[in-house]
CSV table of C-alpha atoms in Angstrom, one decimal:
chain,number,residue,atom,x,y,z
A,1,UNK,CA,48.5,27.2,-11.7
A,2,UNK,CA,48.7,27.3,-8.0
A,3,UNK,CA,45.6,29.5,-7.9
A,4,UNK,CA,43.9,27.0,-10.0
A,5,UNK,CA,44.8,24.0,-7.9
A,6,UNK,CA,43.6,26.1,-4.8
A,7,UNK,CA,40.4,26.7,-6.3
A,8,UNK,CA,39.9,23.1,-7.2
A,9,UNK,CA,40.8,22.1,-3.6
A,10,UNK,CA,38.2,24.6,-2.3
A,11,UNK,CA,35.6,23.3,-4.8
A,12,UNK,CA,36.0,19.7,-3.9
A,13,UNK,CA,36.1,20.5,-0.1
A,14,UNK,CA,32.8,22.2,-0.6
A,15,UNK,CA,31.4,19.2,-2.3
A,16,UNK,CA,32.7,16.8,0.2
A,17,UNK,CA,31.2,18.9,3.1
A,18,UNK,CA,27.8,18.9,1.3
A,19,UNK,CA,28.0,15.2,0.6
A,20,UNK,CA,28.8,14.5,4.2
A,21,UNK,CA,26.1,16.8,5.6
A,22,UNK,CA,23.0,15.3,7.2
A,23,UNK,CA,19.7,15.6,5.6
A,24,UNK,CA,17.1,16.2,8.3
A,25,UNK,CA,13.6,14.7,7.5
A,26,UNK,CA,10.3,15.7,9.0
A,27,UNK,CA,7.6,13.2,9.5
A,28,UNK,CA,5.6,14.7,6.6
A,29,UNK,CA,8.5,14.4,4.2
A,30,UNK,CA,9.2,10.8,5.3
A,31,UNK,CA,5.5,10.0,4.5
A,32,UNK,CA,5.4,12.0,1.2
A,33,UNK,CA,8.7,10.3,0.1
A,34,UNK,CA,7.3,6.8,0.8
A,35,UNK,CA,4.0,7.6,-1.1
A,36,UNK,CA,6.1,8.8,-4.2
A,37,UNK,CA,8.8,6.1,-4.2
A,38,UNK,CA,7.5,2.9,-2.5
A,39,UNK,CA,7.6,0.0,-4.9
A,40,UNK,CA,4.9,-2.0,-3.2
A,41,UNK,CA,2.6,1.0,-3.4
A,42,UNK,CA,3.5,1.4,-7.1
A,43,UNK,CA,2.4,-2.3,-7.4
A,44,UNK,CA,-0.9,-1.5,-5.9
A,45,UNK,CA,-1.4,1.4,-8.3
A,46,UNK,CA,-0.7,-1.1,-11.1
A,47,UNK,CA,-3.6,-3.2,-9.9
A,48,UNK,CA,-5.8,-0.2,-10.2
A,49,UNK,CA,-4.8,0.3,-13.8
A,50,UNK,CA,-5.7,-3.3,-14.4
A,51,UNK,CA,-9.1,-2.7,-12.9
A,52,UNK,CA,-9.5,0.3,-15.1
A,53,UNK,CA,-8.7,-1.8,-18.2
A,54,UNK,CA,-11.2,-4.3,-17.2
A,55,UNK,CA,-13.9,-1.6,-16.8
A,56,UNK,CA,-13.0,-0.2,-20.3
A,57,UNK,CA,-13.2,-3.7,-21.8
A,58,UNK,CA,-16.6,-4.5,-20.4
A,59,UNK,CA,-17.9,-1.2,-21.8
A,60,UNK,CA,-16.4,-2.0,-25.2
A,61,UNK,CA,-18.2,-5.4,-25.1
A,62,UNK,CA,-21.5,-3.5,-25.9
A,63,UNK,CA,-20.1,-2.8,-29.3
A,64,UNK,CA,-20.8,-5.0,-32.3
A,65,UNK,CA,-18.2,-7.7,-33.2
A,66,UNK,CA,-17.1,-7.4,-36.8
A,67,UNK,CA,-14.7,-9.7,-38.6
A,68,UNK,CA,-13.7,-10.4,-42.2
A,69,UNK,CA,-11.6,-12.9,-44.0
A,70,UNK,CA,-10.2,-13.4,-47.5
A,71,UNK,CA,-8.7,-16.3,-49.3
A,72,UNK,CA,-6.6,-17.0,-52.4
A,73,UNK,CA,-6.4,-20.8,-53.3
A,74,UNK,CA,-5.8,-23.4,-56.1
A,75,UNK,CA,-7.7,-26.6,-56.3
A,76,UNK,CA,-6.3,-29.8,-58.0
A,77,UNK,CA,-8.2,-32.9,-58.8
A,78,UNK,CA,-11.9,-33.4,-59.1
A,79,UNK,CA,-14.1,-31.2,-57.0
A,80,UNK,CA,-17.5,-29.4,-57.4
A,81,UNK,CA,-17.0,-25.7,-58.0
A,82,UNK,CA,-19.2,-23.7,-55.6
A,83,UNK,CA,-19.9,-20.8,-58.0
A,84,UNK,CA,-20.7,-23.0,-61.1
A,85,UNK,CA,-22.0,-26.1,-59.4
A,86,UNK,CA,-20.1,-28.2,-61.9
A,87,UNK,CA,-17.4,-30.7,-61.7
A,88,UNK,CA,-13.9,-29.4,-62.2
A,89,UNK,CA,-11.0,-31.8,-62.9
A,90,UNK,CA,-8.2,-29.3,-63.8
A,91,UNK,CA,-6.5,-26.7,-61.6
A,92,UNK,CA,-8.9,-24.2,-60.4
A,93,UNK,CA,-8.1,-20.7,-58.9
A,94,UNK,CA,-10.5,-19.3,-56.5
A,95,UNK,CA,-10.8,-16.1,-54.3
A,96,UNK,CA,-13.2,-15.7,-51.5
A,97,UNK,CA,-14.0,-12.6,-49.4
A,98,UNK,CA,-16.3,-12.6,-46.4
A,99,UNK,CA,-17.5,-9.9,-43.9
A,100,UNK,CA,-19.7,-10.6,-40.8
A,101,UNK,CA,-20.9,-8.7,-37.7
A,102,UNK,CA,-23.1,-9.2,-34.8
A,103,UNK,CA,-24.4,-7.6,-31.7
A,104,UNK,CA,-26.0,-8.8,-28.6
A,105,UNK,CA,-29.4,-7.1,-28.1
A,106,UNK,CA,-30.4,-8.8,-24.9
A,107,UNK,CA,-28.8,-11.5,-22.6
A,108,UNK,CA,-30.4,-11.0,-19.2
A,109,UNK,CA,-28.5,-7.7,-18.6
A,110,UNK,CA,-25.3,-9.7,-18.1
A,111,UNK,CA,-23.2,-7.1,-19.9
A,112,UNK,CA,-24.7,-4.2,-18.0
A,113,UNK,CA,-24.2,-5.9,-14.7
A,114,UNK,CA,-20.7,-6.7,-15.7
A,115,UNK,CA,-20.0,-3.1,-16.3
A,116,UNK,CA,-21.4,-2.0,-12.8
A,117,UNK,CA,-19.4,-4.9,-11.3
A,118,UNK,CA,-16.1,-3.8,-12.8
A,119,UNK,CA,-16.9,-0.2,-11.7
A,120,UNK,CA,-17.1,-1.5,-8.2
A,121,UNK,CA,-14.0,-3.5,-8.5
A,122,UNK,CA,-12.0,-0.5,-9.6
A,123,UNK,CA,-13.4,1.5,-6.6
A,124,UNK,CA,-12.4,-1.3,-4.4
A,125,UNK,CA,-9.0,-1.5,-5.9
A,126,UNK,CA,-8.4,2.2,-5.5
A,127,UNK,CA,-9.5,2.0,-1.7
A,128,UNK,CA,-6.8,-1.0,-1.4
A,129,UNK,CA,-4.2,1.4,-2.6
A,130,UNK,CA,-5.4,4.0,0.0
A,131,UNK,CA,-5.4,1.3,2.7
A,132,UNK,CA,-1.9,0.4,1.8
A,133,UNK,CA,-0.9,4.0,2.0
A,134,UNK,CA,-2.4,4.5,5.4
A,135,UNK,CA,-0.7,1.4,6.9
A,136,UNK,CA,2.6,2.6,5.4
A,137,UNK,CA,2.2,6.0,6.9
A,138,UNK,CA,1.4,4.7,10.3
A,139,UNK,CA,4.3,2.3,10.1
A,140,UNK,CA,6.6,5.2,9.3
A,141,UNK,CA,5.0,7.3,12.1
A,142,UNK,CA,5.8,4.3,14.6
A,143,UNK,CA,9.5,4.1,13.7
A,144,UNK,CA,9.7,7.9,13.6
A,145,UNK,CA,8.7,8.1,17.1
A,146,UNK,CA,10.8,5.3,18.0
A,147,UNK,CA,13.8,7.3,16.8
A,148,UNK,CA,12.7,10.2,18.8
A,149,UNK,CA,12.3,8.1,21.9
A,150,UNK,CA,15.9,6.7,21.6
A,151,UNK,CA,17.3,10.3,20.9
A,152,UNK,CA,15.8,11.5,24.1
A,153,UNK,CA,16.9,8.4,26.0
A,154,UNK,CA,20.5,8.9,24.7
A,155,UNK,CA,20.2,12.4,26.1
A,156,UNK,CA,19.2,11.3,29.5
A,157,UNK,CA,21.8,8.6,29.7
A,158,UNK,CA,24.5,11.0,28.5
A,159,UNK,CA,23.6,13.4,31.3
A,160,UNK,CA,23.6,10.6,33.8
A,161,UNK,CA,27.0,9.4,32.7
A,162,UNK,CA,28.4,13.0,32.9
A,163,UNK,CA,27.2,13.3,36.6
A,164,UNK,CA,28.8,9.9,37.3
A,165,UNK,CA,32.0,10.9,35.5
A,166,UNK,CA,32.3,13.9,37.8
A,167,UNK,CA,31.8,11.7,40.8
A,168,UNK,CA,34.5,9.4,39.7
A,169,UNK,CA,37.0,12.2,39.3
A,170,UNK,CA,35.9,13.6,42.7
A,171,UNK,CA,36.4,10.3,44.3
A,172,UNK,CA,39.9,9.8,42.8
A,173,UNK,CA,40.8,13.0,44.5
A,174,UNK,CA,39.5,12.1,47.7
A,175,UNK,CA,41.1,8.7,47.8
A,176,UNK,CA,44.4,10.3,46.8
A,177,UNK,CA,44.0,12.7,49.7
A,178,UNK,CA,43.3,9.8,52.0
A,179,UNK,CA,39.9,11.1,53.0
A,180,UNK,CA,37.9,8.2,51.4
A,181,UNK,CA,38.4,4.5,51.2
A,182,UNK,CA,39.2,3.0,47.8
A,183,UNK,CA,36.2,0.6,48.0
A,184,UNK,CA,33.7,3.5,47.5
A,185,UNK,CA,35.7,4.8,44.5
A,186,UNK,CA,35.5,1.3,42.9
A,187,UNK,CA,31.8,1.2,43.5
A,188,UNK,CA,31.3,4.5,41.6
A,189,UNK,CA,33.6,3.4,38.9
A,190,UNK,CA,31.6,0.3,38.5
A,191,UNK,CA,28.4,2.3,38.1
A,192,UNK,CA,30.2,4.5,35.5
A,193,UNK,CA,30.9,1.3,33.5
A,194,UNK,CA,27.2,0.1,33.9
A,195,UNK,CA,25.8,3.6,32.7
A,196,UNK,CA,28.4,3.7,29.9
A,197,UNK,CA,27.2,0.3,28.7
A,198,UNK,CA,23.6,1.6,28.9
A,199,UNK,CA,24.4,4.6,26.9
A,200,UNK,CA,26.0,2.5,24.2
A,201,UNK,CA,22.9,0.2,24.1
A,202,UNK,CA,20.7,3.4,23.7
A,203,UNK,CA,22.9,4.6,20.9
A,204,UNK,CA,23.0,1.3,19.2
A,205,UNK,CA,19.2,1.1,19.3
A,206,UNK,CA,19.0,4.7,18.0
A,207,UNK,CA,21.3,3.6,15.0
A,208,UNK,CA,19.1,0.6,14.3
A,209,UNK,CA,15.9,2.6,14.4
A,210,UNK,CA,17.2,5.2,11.9
A,211,UNK,CA,18.4,2.3,9.6
A,212,UNK,CA,14.9,0.7,9.8
A,213,UNK,CA,13.2,4.0,9.2
A,214,UNK,CA,15.5,4.7,6.1
A,215,UNK,CA,14.7,1.1,4.8
A,216,UNK,CA,11.1,1.9,5.1
A,217,UNK,CA,11.7,4.9,2.9
A,218,UNK,CA,13.6,2.7,0.5
A,219,UNK,CA,16.7,5.0,0.7
A,220,UNK,CA,19.8,3.5,-0.9
A,221,UNK,CA,21.8,4.2,2.3
A,222,UNK,CA,21.3,5.5,6.0
A,223,UNK,CA,24.4,7.4,5.7
A,224,UNK,CA,23.7,11.0,6.6
A,225,UNK,CA,20.0,10.3,7.4
A,226,UNK,CA,18.5,11.9,10.3
A,227,UNK,CA,15.1,13.2,11.4
A,228,UNK,CA,13.8,16.5,12.8
A,229,UNK,CA,13.2,16.6,16.5
A,230,UNK,CA,10.0,18.5,17.2
A,231,UNK,CA,9.2,19.9,20.6
A,232,UNK,CA,7.0,17.3,22.0
A,233,UNK,CA,5.6,17.6,25.4
A,234,UNK,CA,2.4,16.7,27.5
A,235,UNK,CA,1.1,19.9,28.9
A,236,UNK,CA,-1.2,19.7,32.0
A,237,UNK,CA,-3.9,17.1,31.9
A,238,UNK,CA,-4.8,16.6,28.1
A,239,UNK,CA,-8.2,15.1,27.3
A,240,UNK,CA,-8.7,12.5,24.6
A,241,UNK,CA,-10.8,13.9,21.7
A,242,UNK,CA,-14.2,12.2,21.3
A,243,UNK,CA,-14.7,8.5,22.5
A,244,UNK,CA,-14.2,5.2,20.8
A,245,UNK,CA,-17.7,5.0,19.5
A,246,UNK,CA,-17.6,8.5,17.9
A,247,UNK,CA,-14.2,7.7,16.4
A,248,UNK,CA,-15.5,4.5,15.1
A,249,UNK,CA,-18.6,6.1,13.5
A,250,UNK,CA,-16.2,8.5,11.6
A,251,UNK,CA,-13.7,5.9,10.7
A,252,UNK,CA,-16.4,3.4,9.5
A,253,UNK,CA,-17.6,6.0,7.0
A,254,UNK,CA,-14.2,7.1,5.8
A,255,UNK,CA,-11.5,4.4,6.2
A,256,UNK,CA,-10.6,2.7,2.9
A,257,UNK,CA,-10.6,-0.8,4.3
A,258,UNK,CA,-14.3,-0.4,5.2
A,259,UNK,CA,-15.1,1.2,1.8
A,260,UNK,CA,-13.2,-1.6,-0.2
A,261,UNK,CA,-15.1,-4.3,1.6
A,262,UNK,CA,-18.4,-2.5,1.0
A,263,UNK,CA,-17.6,-2.2,-2.6
A,264,UNK,CA,-16.7,-5.8,-2.9
A,265,UNK,CA,-19.9,-6.8,-1.3
A,266,UNK,CA,-21.8,-4.7,-3.9
A,267,UNK,CA,-19.7,-6.2,-6.6
A,268,UNK,CA,-20.8,-9.8,-5.4
A,269,UNK,CA,-24.4,-8.7,-5.7
A,270,UNK,CA,-23.7,-7.6,-9.3
A,271,UNK,CA,-22.0,-11.0,-9.9
A,272,UNK,CA,-25.1,-12.8,-8.7
A,273,UNK,CA,-27.3,-10.7,-11.0
A,274,UNK,CA,-25.0,-11.7,-13.8
A,275,UNK,CA,-25.3,-15.3,-12.9
A,276,UNK,CA,-29.1,-15.1,-12.8
A,277,UNK,CA,-29.0,-13.6,-16.4
A,278,UNK,CA,-28.1,-17.1,-17.7
A,279,UNK,CA,-31.7,-18.1,-17.0
A,280,UNK,CA,-33.1,-15.6,-19.5
A,281,UNK,CA,-33.3,-16.0,-23.3
A,282,UNK,CA,-30.7,-14.1,-25.4
A,283,UNK,CA,-31.5,-12.1,-28.5
A,284,UNK,CA,-28.7,-11.1,-31.0
A,285,UNK,CA,-28.7,-9.4,-34.5
A,286,UNK,CA,-26.2,-10.5,-37.1
A,287,UNK,CA,-25.4,-10.0,-40.7
A,288,UNK,CA,-22.9,-11.0,-43.3
A,289,UNK,CA,-21.7,-10.2,-46.9
A,290,UNK,CA,-19.7,-12.4,-49.0
A,291,UNK,CA,-18.5,-12.9,-52.6
A,292,UNK,CA,-15.9,-14.8,-54.6
A,293,UNK,CA,-14.2,-15.6,-57.8
A,294,UNK,CA,-13.6,-19.0,-59.5
A,295,UNK,CA,-11.4,-19.9,-62.5
A,296,UNK,CA,-14.0,-22.5,-63.4
A,297,UNK,CA,-16.6,-19.9,-64.2
A,298,UNK,CA,-17.1,-19.4,-67.9
A,299,UNK,CA,-19.2,-17.6,-70.5
A,300,UNK,CA,-19.9,-18.1,-74.2
A,301,UNK,CA,-18.3,-15.2,-76.3
A,302,UNK,CA,-20.8,-14.0,-78.9
A,303,UNK,CA,-18.1,-12.9,-81.4
A,304,UNK,CA,-16.3,-16.3,-81.8
A,305,UNK,CA,-18.7,-18.6,-79.9
A,306,UNK,CA,-15.9,-19.8,-77.7
A,307,UNK,CA,-15.9,-20.4,-73.9
A,308,UNK,CA,-13.9,-17.8,-71.9
A,309,UNK,CA,-13.3,-17.3,-68.1
A,310,UNK,CA,-15.6,-14.8,-66.6
A,311,UNK,CA,-13.8,-11.8,-65.7
A,312,UNK,CA,-12.7,-11.2,-62.0
A,313,UNK,CA,-14.6,-8.1,-61.4
A,314,UNK,CA,-17.8,-9.3,-63.0
A,315,UNK,CA,-17.7,-12.5,-60.7
A,316,UNK,CA,-17.0,-10.4,-57.6
A,317,UNK,CA,-20.1,-8.2,-58.6
A,318,UNK,CA,-22.4,-11.1,-59.6
A,319,UNK,CA,-21.5,-13.6,-56.7
A,320,UNK,CA,-21.9,-11.2,-53.7
A,321,UNK,CA,-24.6,-12.3,-51.2
A,322,UNK,CA,-25.9,-10.6,-48.0
A,323,UNK,CA,-27.6,-12.0,-44.9
A,324,UNK,CA,-29.3,-10.3,-41.9
A,325,UNK,CA,-31.1,-12.0,-39.0
A,326,UNK,CA,-32.2,-12.1,-35.5
A,327,UNK,CA,-31.3,-15.0,-33.4
A,328,UNK,CA,-33.1,-16.1,-30.2
A,329,UNK,CA,-31.5,-18.6,-27.9
A,330,UNK,CA,-33.6,-20.1,-25.1
A,331,UNK,CA,-31.7,-22.0,-22.4
A,332,UNK,CA,-33.5,-25.3,-21.6
A,333,UNK,CA,-30.8,-27.6,-20.1
A,334,UNK,CA,-27.2,-27.1,-19.8
A,335,UNK,CA,-26.0,-29.6,-17.3
A,336,UNK,CA,-27.3,-27.4,-14.4
A,337,UNK,CA,-24.4,-24.9,-14.9
A,338,UNK,CA,-26.6,-21.9,-14.6
A,339,UNK,CA,-27.9,-23.0,-11.2
A,340,UNK,CA,-24.5,-23.9,-10.1
A,341,UNK,CA,-23.1,-20.5,-11.1
A,342,UNK,CA,-26.0,-18.8,-9.2
A,343,UNK,CA,-25.3,-21.0,-6.1
A,344,UNK,CA,-21.6,-20.1,-6.1
A,345,UNK,CA,-22.4,-16.4,-6.6
A,346,UNK,CA,-24.8,-16.6,-3.6
A,347,UNK,CA,-22.1,-18.1,-1.6
A,348,UNK,CA,-19.6,-15.4,-2.7
A,349,UNK,CA,-22.1,-12.7,-1.7
A,350,UNK,CA,-22.5,-14.2,1.8
A,351,UNK,CA,-18.7,-14.4,2.2
A,352,UNK,CA,-18.4,-10.8,1.2
A,353,UNK,CA,-21.0,-9.7,3.6
A,354,UNK,CA,-19.1,-11.6,6.4
A,355,UNK,CA,-15.9,-9.9,5.4
A,356,UNK,CA,-17.6,-6.5,5.5
A,357,UNK,CA,-18.8,-7.1,9.0
A,358,UNK,CA,-15.3,-8.6,10.0
A,359,UNK,CA,-13.5,-5.5,8.7
A,360,UNK,CA,-15.9,-3.2,10.8
A,361,UNK,CA,-15.3,-5.4,13.9
A,362,UNK,CA,-11.5,-5.3,13.4
A,363,UNK,CA,-11.6,-1.5,13.0
A,364,UNK,CA,-13.7,-1.1,16.1
A,365,UNK,CA,-11.3,-3.4,18.2
A,366,UNK,CA,-8.3,-1.3,16.8
A,367,UNK,CA,-9.8,2.0,17.9
A,368,UNK,CA,-11.0,0.6,21.2
A,369,UNK,CA,-7.4,-0.8,21.9
A,370,UNK,CA,-5.7,2.5,20.7
A,371,UNK,CA,-8.2,4.4,23.0
A,372,UNK,CA,-7.4,2.3,26.0
A,373,UNK,CA,-3.6,2.2,25.5
A,374,UNK,CA,-3.7,6.2,25.0
A,375,UNK,CA,-5.6,6.5,28.3
A,376,UNK,CA,-3.3,4.1,30.1
A,377,UNK,CA,-0.2,5.7,28.8
A,378,UNK,CA,-1.5,9.1,30.0
A,379,UNK,CA,-2.1,7.6,33.4
A,380,UNK,CA,1.4,6.1,33.4
A,381,UNK,CA,2.8,9.4,32.2
A,382,UNK,CA,1.4,11.4,35.2
A,383,UNK,CA,2.5,8.6,37.5
A,384,UNK,CA,6.0,8.6,36.1
A,385,UNK,CA,6.0,12.3,36.3
A,386,UNK,CA,5.4,12.2,40.0
A,387,UNK,CA,8.0,9.5,40.3
A,388,UNK,CA,10.5,11.5,38.4
A,389,UNK,CA,10.0,14.6,40.6
A,390,UNK,CA,10.2,12.5,43.8
A,391,UNK,CA,13.2,10.5,42.8
A,392,UNK,CA,15.0,13.6,41.5
A,393,UNK,CA,14.4,15.3,44.8
A,394,UNK,CA,15.6,12.1,46.6
A,395,UNK,CA,18.7,11.9,44.5
A,396,UNK,CA,19.5,15.5,45.2
A,397,UNK,CA,19.5,14.9,48.9
A,398,UNK,CA,21.5,11.7,48.3
A,399,UNK,CA,24.0,13.6,46.3
A,400,UNK,CA,24.4,16.3,49.1
A,401,UNK,CA,24.9,13.5,51.7
A,402,UNK,CA,27.3,11.7,49.6
A,403,UNK,CA,29.4,14.8,48.9
A,404,UNK,CA,29.8,15.4,52.7
A,405,UNK,CA,30.5,11.9,53.3
A,406,UNK,CA,27.4,10.8,55.4
A,407,UNK,CA,26.1,8.4,52.6
A,408,UNK,CA,28.0,5.4,51.2
A,409,UNK,CA,28.4,4.7,47.5
A,410,UNK,CA,26.0,1.8,47.4
A,411,UNK,CA,23.1,4.0,48.6
A,412,UNK,CA,24.1,6.8,46.3
A,413,UNK,CA,24.1,4.5,43.4
A,414,UNK,CA,20.6,3.1,44.2
A,415,UNK,CA,19.3,6.6,44.4
A,416,UNK,CA,20.8,7.4,41.0
A,417,UNK,CA,19.4,4.1,39.4
A,418,UNK,CA,15.9,4.9,40.8
A,419,UNK,CA,16.0,8.3,39.0
A,420,UNK,CA,17.4,6.8,35.8
A,421,UNK,CA,14.6,4.2,35.8
A,422,UNK,CA,11.9,6.8,36.5
A,423,UNK,CA,13.1,9.0,33.7
A,424,UNK,CA,13.2,6.1,31.3
A,425,UNK,CA,9.7,5.1,32.1
A,426,UNK,CA,8.5,8.7,31.7
A,427,UNK,CA,9.7,9.2,28.2
A,428,UNK,CA,8.4,5.7,27.3
A,429,UNK,CA,4.8,6.5,28.6
A,430,UNK,CA,5.2,10.0,27.0
A,431,UNK,CA,5.9,8.6,23.4
A,432,UNK,CA,3.3,5.9,23.9
A,433,UNK,CA,0.7,8.5,24.5
A,434,UNK,CA,1.9,10.7,21.5
A,435,UNK,CA,1.7,7.7,19.2
A,436,UNK,CA,-1.7,6.6,20.2
A,437,UNK,CA,-3.3,10.0,20.2
A,438,UNK,CA,-1.7,10.4,16.8
A,439,UNK,CA,-3.3,7.3,15.5
A,440,UNK,CA,-6.6,8.2,16.9
A,441,UNK,CA,-6.4,11.7,15.4
A,442,UNK,CA,-5.6,9.8,12.0
A,443,UNK,CA,-8.8,7.7,12.4
A,444,UNK,CA,-10.6,10.9,12.8
A,445,UNK,CA,-9.5,12.3,9.5
A,446,UNK,CA,-6.7,14.5,10.7
A,447,UNK,CA,-3.4,14.6,8.9
A,448,UNK,CA,-0.6,12.4,10.2
A,449,UNK,CA,1.7,15.0,11.9
A,450,UNK,CA,3.6,15.8,15.1
A,451,UNK,CA,2.8,19.5,14.9
A,452,UNK,CA,-0.1,20.0,17.4
C-alpha cells in the first residue's frame, strides 16, 4: 500500500511539474498558431465561403427553371366546370396537375457578366483574408520583438543593480570603518532604490508585453507562456536590401490589399456591363403541360343508356395539354430605372478606381516610412554604439576613482546613469532596426522570421 501511495505521489508530482513548465514559443509558432485559431480570421474565411456560394448560385442561374403544382378540391354551388364548360350546381370534385419550365436564352449577357463578377468578388474576398492574415502576423511580430526588448532591458538593469548593490555593501564597510562619510553611502543607497524601481518597471512591462502577445494568440491564459530568445545582433554596417521603389514594385504586384482592390475594380466593370444589359431585349423559351379531372364530366353508357362519371384515368389522359413558346421582351420605358442603374454603376466603378489608387498610395507611403525608419534606426544604433563604448569606458574610470576615494558619489552616479541611458538607447534602436527590416523583407515576399 505504501508503495502504491509513493508511486501515485511521484506520478502527480511529475504531472504538476509538467503543468507548471513553461512553453517556449518561436515567432513562427506564434504566427502559425494565430492563423489556425484566430476567430476573426475564421470569420474572414466564412466570408470567402459566402462568396463561393454566390458564385455557384450565379452559375446555377443558367439552368432552366422548372416547377409543378397539383390540387384536389371540392366546389359547392353554381359554377362553370372548366372541363365540361357546363353549369354545375352540386358538389364537384376536381383534380389539377400542372408542370412548367423556362430558360433565358438572352438578356444582354447579364447572367454571364454576373458569373464573372462573382468570380472577381470571390478572389477579392480571398485576398481580404490574406490581408488580415498579414496584418495579424506583423502585429504578432511587433509584440514579439517588444517582449525581446524588455527581456534584454531587464538583463541590463539587473546587471546595473548588481553593480550598485556591490557598491552599497562596500560603502557600508567603509562607513563602519570610519574611512568614508555616511552621506556618500546614502547617495549610493538612493541610487540603488532608483535602479531597483527601474528594474521593476522593466519587469512589469515585460509581463504586460507577454500578456498582450498571449492575448493576440487567443491563449486561455498567459500562465507559463514565454518566447524563444534568438541571437539578434547587428554586425558591421548592414545594408538595406533594395530601395523603396524596388520594394514597392514587388509589393504592388503581390500584396493582397492591392490585389483585392484591383479585383473589386474589375468587379465594378462587370457590374456596369450587367446594368447596360437592361437596355437589350430579352428572349426566353418556356413550356408547360397540364391535365385535370372533374366530377362533373359524364358520358352516356351504351349498355343501359345512363349518364356516368368519366373515369379518372380517362380524364387525365384526355384533358392533358401542352404549350411551348418563345417570348421576346423589348424594354421601351421603365421609369428611367435602367439609366439610373447604369449611372450608379459608373459611379461605383469610379469609386473603385480611386480606392485602387488609394491602396497603392498607402502602400507606397508605408514602405517609404518603413525604409526611412530603418535607415534612421541604423544610424541611431551606430551612434548609440559609440556612445555606449564611450560611457562604458568613462564609467570604468569613474568606478576606479570612486573606489580609491578621489570621486564623490554624485559624480559616480551620474557616470552610471549615462551608461544606463546609453545602453537603453542602443537596444531600443537595435530592435527598431530589426523590426523595420523584417517588415521590409516581408514586403519583398520573404517569410516573417527572425532567423537571418
